[in-house]
Short mmCIF file of C-alpha atoms in Angstrom, two decimals:
data_model
loop_
_atom_site.label_atom_id
_atom_site.label_comp_id
_atom_site.label_asym_id
_atom_site.label_seq_id
_atom_site.Cartn_x
_atom_site.Cartn_y
_atom_site.Cartn_z
CA UNK A 151 20.01 77.84 -101.93
CA UNK A 152 16.87 77.38 -104.03
CA UNK A 153 17.77 80.27 -106.35
CA UNK A 154 21.21 78.79 -106.99
CA UNK A 155 19.61 75.42 -107.77
CA UNK A 156 17.21 77.14 -110.17
CA UNK A 157 20.14 78.75 -111.95
CA UNK A 158 22.00 75.46 -112.12
CA UNK A 159 18.92 73.71 -113.52
CA UNK A 160 18.66 76.45 -116.14
CA UNK A 161 22.29 75.85 -117.09
CA UNK A 162 21.87 72.08 -117.35
CA UNK A 163 18.73 72.27 -119.47
CA UNK A 164 19.86 75.01 -121.84
CA UNK A 165 23.41 73.82 -122.43
CA UNK A 166 22.36 70.18 -122.90
CA UNK A 167 20.51 71.32 -126.02
CA UNK A 168 22.86 74.04 -127.23
CA UNK A 169 25.19 72.92 -130.01
CA UNK A 170 26.28 76.56 -130.27
CA UNK A 171 27.89 76.61 -126.83
CA UNK A 172 28.81 72.91 -126.59
CA UNK A 173 29.27 71.56 -130.09
CA UNK A 174 30.24 68.02 -129.09
CA UNK A 175 27.10 65.99 -128.20
CA UNK A 176 29.21 63.73 -125.96
CA UNK A 177 30.05 66.69 -123.70
CA UNK A 178 26.41 67.72 -123.57
CA UNK A 179 25.51 64.17 -122.57
CA UNK A 180 27.53 64.70 -119.38
CA UNK A 181 24.97 67.32 -118.36
CA UNK A 182 22.25 64.73 -118.94
CA UNK A 183 24.09 62.42 -116.54
CA UNK A 184 23.73 65.07 -113.85
CA UNK A 185 20.02 65.41 -114.61
CA UNK A 186 19.61 61.63 -114.41
CA UNK A 187 21.22 61.61 -110.94
CA UNK A 188 19.03 64.51 -109.81
CA UNK A 189 15.87 62.87 -111.10
CA UNK A 190 13.44 61.77 -108.39
CA UNK A 191 13.73 58.04 -107.73
CA UNK A 192 17.06 58.02 -109.55
CA UNK A 193 18.32 54.82 -107.95
CA UNK A 194 18.17 52.26 -105.19
CA UNK A 195 19.34 52.82 -101.61
CA UNK A 196 22.96 52.77 -102.78
CA UNK A 197 22.37 55.17 -105.68
CA UNK A 198 22.52 52.57 -108.45
CA UNK A 199 20.11 53.08 -111.36
CA UNK A 200 17.02 50.87 -111.19
CA UNK A 201 15.57 49.04 -114.13
CA UNK A 202 11.95 49.42 -115.18
CA UNK A 203 11.28 45.99 -113.68
CA UNK A 204 12.67 47.11 -110.32
CA UNK A 205 10.69 50.37 -110.44
CA UNK A 206 7.40 48.72 -111.40
CA UNK A 207 4.74 49.26 -108.76
CA UNK A 208 6.83 51.67 -106.70
CA UNK A 209 5.51 55.04 -105.62
CA UNK A 210 7.93 57.77 -106.63
CA UNK A 211 9.12 59.46 -103.43
CA UNK A 212 9.47 63.23 -103.30
CA UNK A 213 12.98 64.59 -103.62
CA UNK A 214 14.75 67.94 -103.43
CA UNK A 215 14.73 68.08 -107.25
CA UNK A 216 11.02 67.36 -107.76
CA UNK A 217 10.22 71.05 -107.83
CA UNK A 218 13.04 71.76 -110.23
CA UNK A 219 11.85 69.16 -112.72
CA UNK A 220 8.13 69.72 -112.31
CA UNK A 221 7.85 73.49 -111.88
CA UNK A 222 10.94 75.10 -113.40
CA UNK A 223 9.61 77.01 -116.47
CA UNK A 224 12.72 76.47 -118.62
CA UNK A 225 12.78 72.76 -117.85
CA UNK A 226 9.11 72.40 -118.72
CA UNK A 227 9.55 74.31 -121.97
CA UNK A 228 12.88 72.90 -123.18
CA UNK A 229 13.99 69.70 -121.41
CA UNK A 230 12.06 67.14 -123.46
CA UNK A 231 12.84 68.79 -126.85
CA UNK A 232 16.52 69.06 -125.93
CA UNK A 233 16.70 65.42 -124.86
CA UNK A 234 15.04 64.28 -128.09
CA UNK A 235 17.49 66.32 -130.18
CA UNK A 236 20.47 65.04 -128.23
CA UNK A 237 19.21 61.46 -128.54
CA UNK A 238 19.60 61.84 -132.31
CA UNK A 239 22.79 63.90 -132.27
CA UNK A 240 24.70 61.52 -129.98
CA UNK A 241 24.85 59.14 -132.96
CA UNK A 242 27.39 61.45 -134.60
CA UNK A 243 30.03 62.31 -131.99
CA UNK A 244 32.93 61.50 -134.32
CA UNK A 245 34.59 59.32 -131.69
CA UNK A 246 35.88 55.91 -132.78
CA UNK A 247 33.84 54.34 -129.97
CA UNK A 248 30.70 56.43 -130.57
CA UNK A 249 28.58 53.43 -131.55
CA UNK A 250 28.92 51.77 -128.15
CA UNK A 251 29.22 54.98 -126.11
CA UNK A 252 25.72 56.04 -127.13
CA UNK A 253 23.93 53.19 -125.36
CA UNK A 254 24.60 54.16 -121.71
CA UNK A 255 23.95 57.79 -122.65
CA UNK A 256 20.60 56.91 -124.20
CA UNK A 257 19.83 54.73 -121.20
CA UNK A 258 20.09 57.83 -118.99
CA UNK A 259 17.78 59.63 -121.41
CA UNK A 260 15.31 56.74 -121.41
CA UNK A 261 15.05 56.88 -117.61
CA UNK A 262 14.54 60.64 -117.77
CA UNK A 263 11.88 60.20 -120.44
CA UNK A 264 10.16 57.58 -118.29
CA UNK A 265 9.90 60.08 -115.43
CA UNK A 266 9.04 63.15 -117.52
CA UNK A 267 6.16 61.35 -119.22
CA UNK A 268 4.47 61.08 -115.81
CA UNK A 269 4.59 64.87 -115.29
CA UNK A 270 1.58 66.45 -117.06
CA UNK A 271 3.39 69.68 -117.97
CA UNK A 272 6.29 67.81 -119.58
CA UNK A 273 3.93 65.44 -121.38
CA UNK A 274 2.07 68.40 -122.86
CA UNK A 275 5.37 69.89 -124.10
CA UNK A 276 6.34 66.48 -125.47
CA UNK A 277 3.10 66.10 -127.44
CA UNK A 278 3.31 69.63 -128.81
CA UNK A 279 6.92 69.15 -129.90
CA UNK A 280 6.12 65.80 -131.52
CA UNK A 281 3.23 67.40 -133.43
CA UNK A 282 5.59 70.07 -134.79
CA UNK A 283 8.43 67.67 -135.61
CA UNK A 284 6.61 64.67 -137.12
CA UNK A 285 6.98 65.80 -140.73
CA UNK A 286 9.34 64.03 -143.12
CA UNK A 287 12.27 66.21 -142.02
CA UNK A 288 11.23 66.51 -138.37
CA UNK A 289 13.42 65.76 -135.38
CA UNK A 290 10.80 63.45 -133.91
CA UNK A 291 10.88 61.20 -136.98
CA UNK A 292 14.66 60.99 -136.58
CA UNK A 293 14.17 60.18 -132.90
CA UNK A 294 11.82 57.28 -133.70
CA UNK A 295 14.24 56.01 -136.35
CA UNK A 296 17.18 55.97 -133.91
CA UNK A 297 14.99 54.31 -131.31
CA UNK A 298 14.19 51.51 -133.75
CA UNK A 299 17.86 51.18 -134.73
CA UNK A 300 18.81 50.70 -131.09
CA UNK A 301 16.02 48.24 -130.41
CA UNK A 302 16.92 46.04 -133.37
CA UNK A 303 20.61 46.02 -132.53
CA UNK A 304 20.15 45.38 -128.79
CA UNK A 305 17.64 42.56 -129.17
CA UNK A 306 19.63 40.96 -132.00
CA UNK A 307 22.81 41.04 -129.93
CA UNK A 308 21.05 39.73 -126.83
CA UNK A 309 19.48 36.86 -128.78
CA UNK A 310 22.84 35.92 -130.27
CA UNK A 311 24.21 35.61 -126.75
CA UNK A 312 21.22 33.47 -125.75
CA UNK A 313 22.05 31.03 -128.55
CA UNK A 314 25.63 30.76 -127.28
CA UNK A 315 24.45 30.36 -123.68
CA UNK A 316 22.06 27.60 -124.68
CA UNK A 317 24.81 25.79 -126.59
CA UNK A 318 27.19 25.89 -123.63
CA UNK A 319 24.49 24.62 -121.24
CA UNK A 320 23.71 21.76 -123.64
CA UNK A 321 27.40 20.83 -123.88
CA UNK A 322 27.84 21.06 -120.11
CA UNK A 323 24.90 18.70 -119.53
CA UNK A 324 26.07 16.19 -122.12
CA UNK A 325 28.89 13.94 -120.82
CA UNK A 326 29.73 12.99 -124.41
CA UNK A 327 30.31 16.56 -125.57
CA UNK A 328 33.75 17.92 -126.47
CA UNK A 329 33.57 20.25 -123.49
CA UNK A 330 34.19 17.42 -121.03
CA UNK A 331 37.16 16.06 -122.95
CA UNK A 332 38.74 19.46 -123.58
CA UNK A 333 41.89 20.55 -121.69
CA UNK A 334 41.29 22.34 -118.40
CA UNK A 335 42.44 25.67 -119.81
CA UNK A 336 40.02 25.51 -122.73
CA UNK A 337 37.16 24.42 -120.46
CA UNK A 338 37.81 27.32 -118.08
CA UNK A 339 37.93 29.71 -121.03
CA UNK A 340 34.54 28.51 -122.25
CA UNK A 341 33.05 28.78 -118.76
CA UNK A 342 34.37 32.30 -118.52
CA UNK A 343 32.84 33.09 -121.92
CA UNK A 344 29.54 31.66 -120.69
CA UNK A 345 29.55 34.01 -117.69
CA UNK A 346 30.45 36.96 -119.91
CA UNK A 347 27.65 36.13 -122.34
CA UNK A 348 25.16 36.15 -119.47
CA UNK A 349 26.40 39.60 -118.45
CA UNK A 350 26.26 40.92 -122.02
CA UNK A 351 22.77 39.52 -122.58
CA UNK A 352 21.50 40.97 -119.31
CA UNK A 353 22.82 44.41 -120.20
CA UNK A 354 21.42 44.32 -123.75
CA UNK A 355 18.00 43.12 -122.59
CA UNK A 356 17.89 45.82 -119.92
CA UNK A 357 18.65 48.56 -122.46
CA UNK A 358 16.19 47.09 -124.96
CA UNK A 359 13.50 46.95 -122.28
CA UNK A 360 13.92 50.67 -121.56
CA UNK A 361 13.69 51.58 -125.25
CA UNK A 362 10.71 49.30 -125.92
CA UNK A 363 8.92 50.74 -122.90
CA UNK A 364 9.57 54.24 -124.27
CA UNK A 365 7.97 53.30 -127.57
CA UNK A 366 5.06 51.65 -125.76
CA UNK A 367 3.94 54.56 -123.63
CA UNK A 368 4.61 57.30 -126.18
CA UNK A 369 2.60 55.59 -128.91
CA UNK A 370 -0.39 55.58 -126.57
CA UNK A 371 -0.73 59.32 -127.32
CA UNK A 372 1.79 60.19 -130.08
CA UNK A 373 1.50 58.34 -133.38
CA UNK A 374 1.94 60.86 -136.19
CA UNK A 375 5.64 60.07 -136.59
CA UNK A 376 5.28 56.27 -136.62
CA UNK A 377 2.41 56.54 -139.13
CA UNK A 378 4.28 58.94 -141.42
CA UNK A 379 5.16 57.89 -144.97
CA UNK A 380 8.82 57.73 -144.03
CA UNK A 381 8.44 55.47 -140.98
CA UNK A 382 5.30 53.33 -141.09
CA UNK A 383 6.82 50.47 -143.13
CA UNK A 384 9.91 50.43 -140.92
CA UNK A 385 7.90 50.40 -137.70
CA UNK A 386 5.68 47.60 -139.00
CA UNK A 387 8.58 45.43 -140.18
CA UNK A 388 10.43 45.93 -136.88
CA UNK A 389 7.43 44.86 -134.81
CA UNK A 390 6.82 41.89 -137.13
CA UNK A 391 10.46 40.88 -136.74
CA UNK A 392 10.28 40.97 -132.95
CA UNK A 393 7.00 39.05 -132.99
CA UNK A 394 8.52 36.36 -135.19
CA UNK A 395 11.47 36.13 -132.81
CA UNK A 396 9.32 35.73 -129.69
CA UNK A 397 6.29 33.75 -130.90
CA UNK A 398 7.41 31.46 -133.73
CA UNK A 399 7.91 27.98 -132.17
CA UNK A 400 11.16 27.31 -134.05
CA UNK A 401 12.63 30.65 -133.02
CA UNK A 402 11.56 30.27 -129.40
CA UNK A 403 13.36 26.97 -129.07
CA UNK A 404 16.58 28.63 -130.22
CA UNK A 405 16.57 30.99 -127.22
CA UNK A 406 15.33 28.58 -124.54
CA UNK A 407 17.89 28.48 -121.72
CA UNK A 408 17.66 27.03 -118.22
CA UNK A 409 17.12 30.30 -116.37
CA UNK A 410 16.10 33.17 -118.67
CA UNK A 411 15.77 35.61 -115.77
CA UNK A 412 19.48 35.18 -114.97
CA UNK A 413 20.13 36.66 -118.44
CA UNK A 414 17.60 39.45 -117.94
CA UNK A 415 15.34 37.80 -120.53
CA UNK A 416 11.62 38.19 -119.79
CA UNK A 417 9.90 37.18 -123.04
CA UNK A 418 6.40 37.48 -121.62
CA UNK A 419 6.90 41.16 -120.80
CA UNK A 420 8.63 41.86 -124.12
CA UNK A 421 5.68 40.30 -125.93
CA UNK A 422 3.23 42.30 -123.83
CA UNK A 423 4.97 45.57 -124.71
CA UNK A 424 5.09 44.69 -128.41
CA UNK A 425 1.39 43.78 -128.38
CA UNK A 426 0.56 47.11 -126.75
CA UNK A 427 2.58 49.00 -129.36
CA UNK A 428 0.73 47.20 -132.14
CA UNK A 429 -2.55 48.11 -130.42
CA UNK A 430 -1.59 51.76 -129.86
CA UNK A 431 -0.64 52.34 -133.49
CA UNK A 432 -3.61 50.37 -134.84
CA UNK A 433 -6.01 52.52 -132.78
CA UNK A 434 -4.69 55.65 -134.53
CA UNK A 435 -4.48 54.06 -137.99
CA UNK A 436 -7.56 55.70 -139.50
CA UNK A 437 -6.38 55.21 -143.10
CA UNK A 438 -5.27 51.58 -142.76
CA UNK A 439 -1.68 52.50 -143.66
CA UNK A 440 -0.18 50.62 -140.71
CA UNK A 441 -2.24 47.48 -141.30
CA UNK A 442 -1.15 47.50 -144.94
CA UNK A 443 2.51 47.91 -143.93
CA UNK A 444 2.20 45.02 -141.46
CA UNK A 445 0.59 42.70 -143.99
CA UNK A 446 2.87 43.52 -146.92
CA UNK A 447 6.09 42.96 -144.95
CA UNK A 448 7.31 39.92 -146.86
CA UNK A 449 10.28 39.24 -144.57
CA UNK A 450 8.62 38.73 -141.19
CA UNK A 451 4.82 38.88 -141.43
CA UNK A 452 3.10 35.62 -140.46
CA UNK A 453 -0.65 36.00 -139.95
CA UNK A 454 -1.01 33.05 -137.49
CA UNK A 455 1.59 34.62 -135.20
CA UNK A 456 -0.71 37.55 -134.43
CA UNK A 457 -3.36 35.13 -133.21
CA UNK A 458 -0.78 33.15 -131.22
CA UNK A 459 0.56 36.36 -129.71
CA UNK A 460 -2.96 37.40 -128.68
CA UNK A 461 -3.47 34.04 -126.95
CA UNK A 462 -0.11 34.30 -125.14
CA UNK A 463 -0.78 37.86 -123.98
CA UNK A 464 -4.12 36.76 -122.53
CA UNK A 465 -2.46 33.82 -120.79
CA UNK A 466 0.42 35.82 -119.29
CA UNK A 467 -1.58 38.98 -118.58
CA UNK A 468 1.33 41.18 -119.67
CA UNK A 469 -0.92 43.54 -121.65
CA UNK A 470 -4.59 44.52 -121.36
CA UNK A 471 -7.18 42.29 -123.00
CA UNK A 472 -7.87 45.13 -125.43
CA UNK A 473 -4.35 44.73 -126.82
CA UNK A 474 -4.96 41.04 -127.55
CA UNK A 475 -8.24 41.93 -129.27
CA UNK A 476 -6.39 44.55 -131.34
CA UNK A 477 -3.89 41.93 -132.52
CA UNK A 478 -6.71 39.75 -133.78
CA UNK A 479 -8.34 42.65 -135.63
CA UNK A 480 -4.98 43.67 -137.05
CA UNK A 481 -4.49 40.18 -138.42
CA UNK A 482 -7.76 40.44 -140.36
CA UNK A 483 -7.08 43.93 -141.78
CA UNK A 484 -3.49 43.00 -142.65
CA UNK A 485 -4.69 39.97 -144.60
CA UNK A 486 -7.19 42.17 -146.43
CA UNK A 487 -4.33 44.48 -147.39
CA UNK A 488 -2.30 41.50 -148.65
CA UNK A 489 -5.25 40.33 -150.75
CA UNK A 490 -5.64 43.81 -152.27
CA UNK A 491 -1.93 43.95 -153.13
CA UNK A 492 -2.07 40.52 -154.76
CA UNK A 493 -5.17 41.51 -156.72
CA UNK A 494 -3.46 44.67 -157.96
CA UNK A 495 -0.39 42.67 -158.98
CA UNK A 496 -2.60 40.27 -160.93
CA UNK A 497 -4.33 43.17 -162.70
CA UNK A 498 -1.14 45.01 -163.58
CA UNK A 499 0.86 41.91 -164.44
CA UNK A 500 4.28 42.52 -165.97
CA UNK A 501 3.12 45.36 -168.21
CA UNK A 502 3.74 48.31 -165.89
CA UNK A 503 5.84 50.91 -167.77
CA UNK A 504 9.32 51.35 -166.35
CA UNK A 505 8.68 55.02 -165.67
CA UNK A 506 6.25 54.00 -162.91
CA UNK A 507 8.70 51.57 -161.25
CA UNK A 508 11.22 52.59 -158.62
CA UNK A 509 14.72 51.98 -160.05
CA UNK A 510 16.00 50.85 -156.63
CA UNK A 511 13.10 48.76 -155.32
CA UNK A 512 11.50 47.54 -158.56
CA UNK A 513 8.02 48.36 -157.19
CA UNK A 514 5.30 50.78 -158.26
CA UNK A 515 6.04 54.29 -157.02
CA UNK A 516 2.96 55.17 -154.99
CA UNK A 517 4.59 58.29 -153.57
CA UNK A 518 7.32 59.36 -156.03
CA UNK A 519 9.96 61.91 -155.09
CA UNK A 520 12.43 63.70 -157.29
CA UNK A 521 16.14 64.06 -156.62
CA UNK A 522 16.56 67.65 -157.72
CA UNK A 523 20.34 67.23 -157.89
CA UNK A 524 20.35 64.29 -160.30
CA UNK A 525 16.88 64.82 -161.79
CA UNK A 526 15.79 61.20 -161.26
CA UNK A 527 12.43 60.12 -159.86
CA UNK A 528 12.49 57.44 -157.18
CA UNK A 529 10.01 55.74 -154.89
CA UNK A 530 8.48 56.73 -151.58
CA UNK A 531 10.65 58.69 -149.16
CA UNK A 532 10.47 55.95 -146.57
CA UNK A 533 11.68 52.90 -148.45
CA UNK A 534 14.23 54.15 -150.91
CA UNK A 535 15.83 57.20 -149.40
CA UNK A 536 14.60 58.61 -146.13
CA UNK A 537 15.56 55.70 -143.89
CA UNK A 538 19.16 56.01 -145.02
CA UNK A 539 19.17 59.77 -144.61
CA UNK A 540 17.80 59.46 -141.09
CA UNK A 541 20.38 56.90 -140.08
CA UNK A 542 23.50 58.55 -141.42
CA UNK A 543 22.51 62.19 -141.42
CA UNK A 544 23.61 63.11 -144.97
CA UNK A 545 24.58 60.16 -147.13
CA UNK A 546 22.57 57.39 -148.73
CA UNK A 547 23.36 54.41 -150.90
CA UNK A 548 22.76 56.60 -153.94
CA UNK A 549 25.82 57.55 -156.02
CA UNK A 550 25.75 61.16 -154.86
CA UNK A 551 25.40 62.41 -151.28
CA UNK A 552 22.17 64.29 -150.71
CA UNK A 553 20.56 66.39 -148.07
CA UNK A 554 16.93 65.73 -147.20
CA UNK A 555 16.05 69.25 -148.37
CA UNK A 556 17.37 68.34 -151.84
CA UNK A 557 14.54 65.84 -152.26
CA UNK A 558 11.06 67.15 -153.03
CA UNK A 559 7.77 65.43 -153.72
CA UNK A 560 6.55 65.63 -157.32
CA UNK A 561 2.80 66.17 -157.34
CA UNK A 562 2.50 65.56 -161.04
CA UNK A 563 4.27 62.19 -160.69
CA UNK A 564 1.96 61.23 -157.82
CA UNK A 565 -1.06 62.14 -159.91
CA UNK A 566 0.18 60.13 -162.90
CA UNK A 567 0.94 57.07 -160.75
CA UNK A 568 -2.37 57.39 -158.93
CA UNK A 569 -4.15 57.59 -162.26
CA UNK A 570 -2.48 54.35 -163.41
CA UNK A 571 -3.50 52.55 -160.22
CA UNK A 572 -7.09 53.83 -160.31
CA UNK A 573 -7.41 52.91 -163.99
CA UNK A 574 -6.01 49.43 -163.32
CA UNK A 575 -8.34 48.69 -160.44
CA UNK A 576 -11.32 49.89 -162.47
CA UNK A 577 -10.51 47.48 -165.32
CA UNK A 578 -11.48 43.80 -165.56
CA UNK A 579 -8.68 41.50 -164.30
CA UNK A 580 -7.72 40.47 -167.82
CA UNK A 581 -6.74 44.01 -168.83
CA UNK A 582 -3.84 46.23 -167.90
CA UNK A 583 -3.14 49.95 -168.40
CA UNK A 584 -0.80 49.32 -171.28
CA UNK A 585 -3.11 46.87 -173.06
CA UNK A 586 -6.03 49.27 -172.76
CA UNK A 587 -4.03 51.97 -174.48
CA UNK A 588 -2.95 49.81 -177.40
#
């Protein structure tokens, strides 16, 4: 019996990550479904998957598969890397319904990740794999990018449903609204839509909670990918966007319904997780890159919201006090970064030569890269090109499709740009690089 189970575990682990034997990621995801059912504490008494909220505080009971997951050498060596690869690859199944099919599949993976992180041997494999694959072309960077894509989509969709739910509840409570004068058929249709919206919101919030939790606990020990040139600005802007959504008073009113828990909406816990992610990344941000990315995010950064978030986290107790303290420190360092950017803009003025400006973004190229196919120099991997390459695999918004390997950093361009910036910051505010040369 046990030998046959070992062999079956070997099959599930190896084939789930083998595009050679099973090319279609959707078919490989079926093997992950089996692993998710086998996983210790895989469900409630009736076998239904439990959410993180339901599992919180529970002691994981032993199961027949505990030994297979926690001691099987192939599983320890390969399961986490294979799941991470499949998480990325499931984006590209080729099916017309692939966009929506991926969410339940990734939910199974998220529950597996949640369990595997608690097993020291799997966590060690995870950290080693992340260290190897956190370069600009690494699988772990692609994994983080897909995770952010899912989070943004799920929370956006859930919040849209909350707006519709709130509107229906307001109309239902107002005797003068059109709802009460509408024909019975229309009123029943709207009530049915209300119930459906609650179901959709609950599902989206549940999936988002699993993904946010995954980002929370992994960033406590793995931060190289989120602090990489290609991802740090995206991570910062995503967190800022969520913070704006949950803390800004105007935004919060938009989502205020009678019973948020009925919709699966627990804003206090969402805020606690986001605060902890900010704190985790800030603790590893030795160079100040993350703080700069947070502060220079023009779309969503609001300095007072970090202080408000810190106060709310302390009040609700949904994150350690250290996380609230980290938010307050981050606010100060982010504002310093904003001041430095503004000072540099004042020094440089409008006299920066075009060769130092990114043709797509219109900003100074601090980390230029060269498209070796077209011969053009463009801005940092993360903002102009790499995000698109990560999301669609091959193509970007550029006129010609590129592979990531076809883009290479130009050291001489970096040195020239760095020289311009150093010269500018060394000059009095009234001078610029071009005026000093004339």
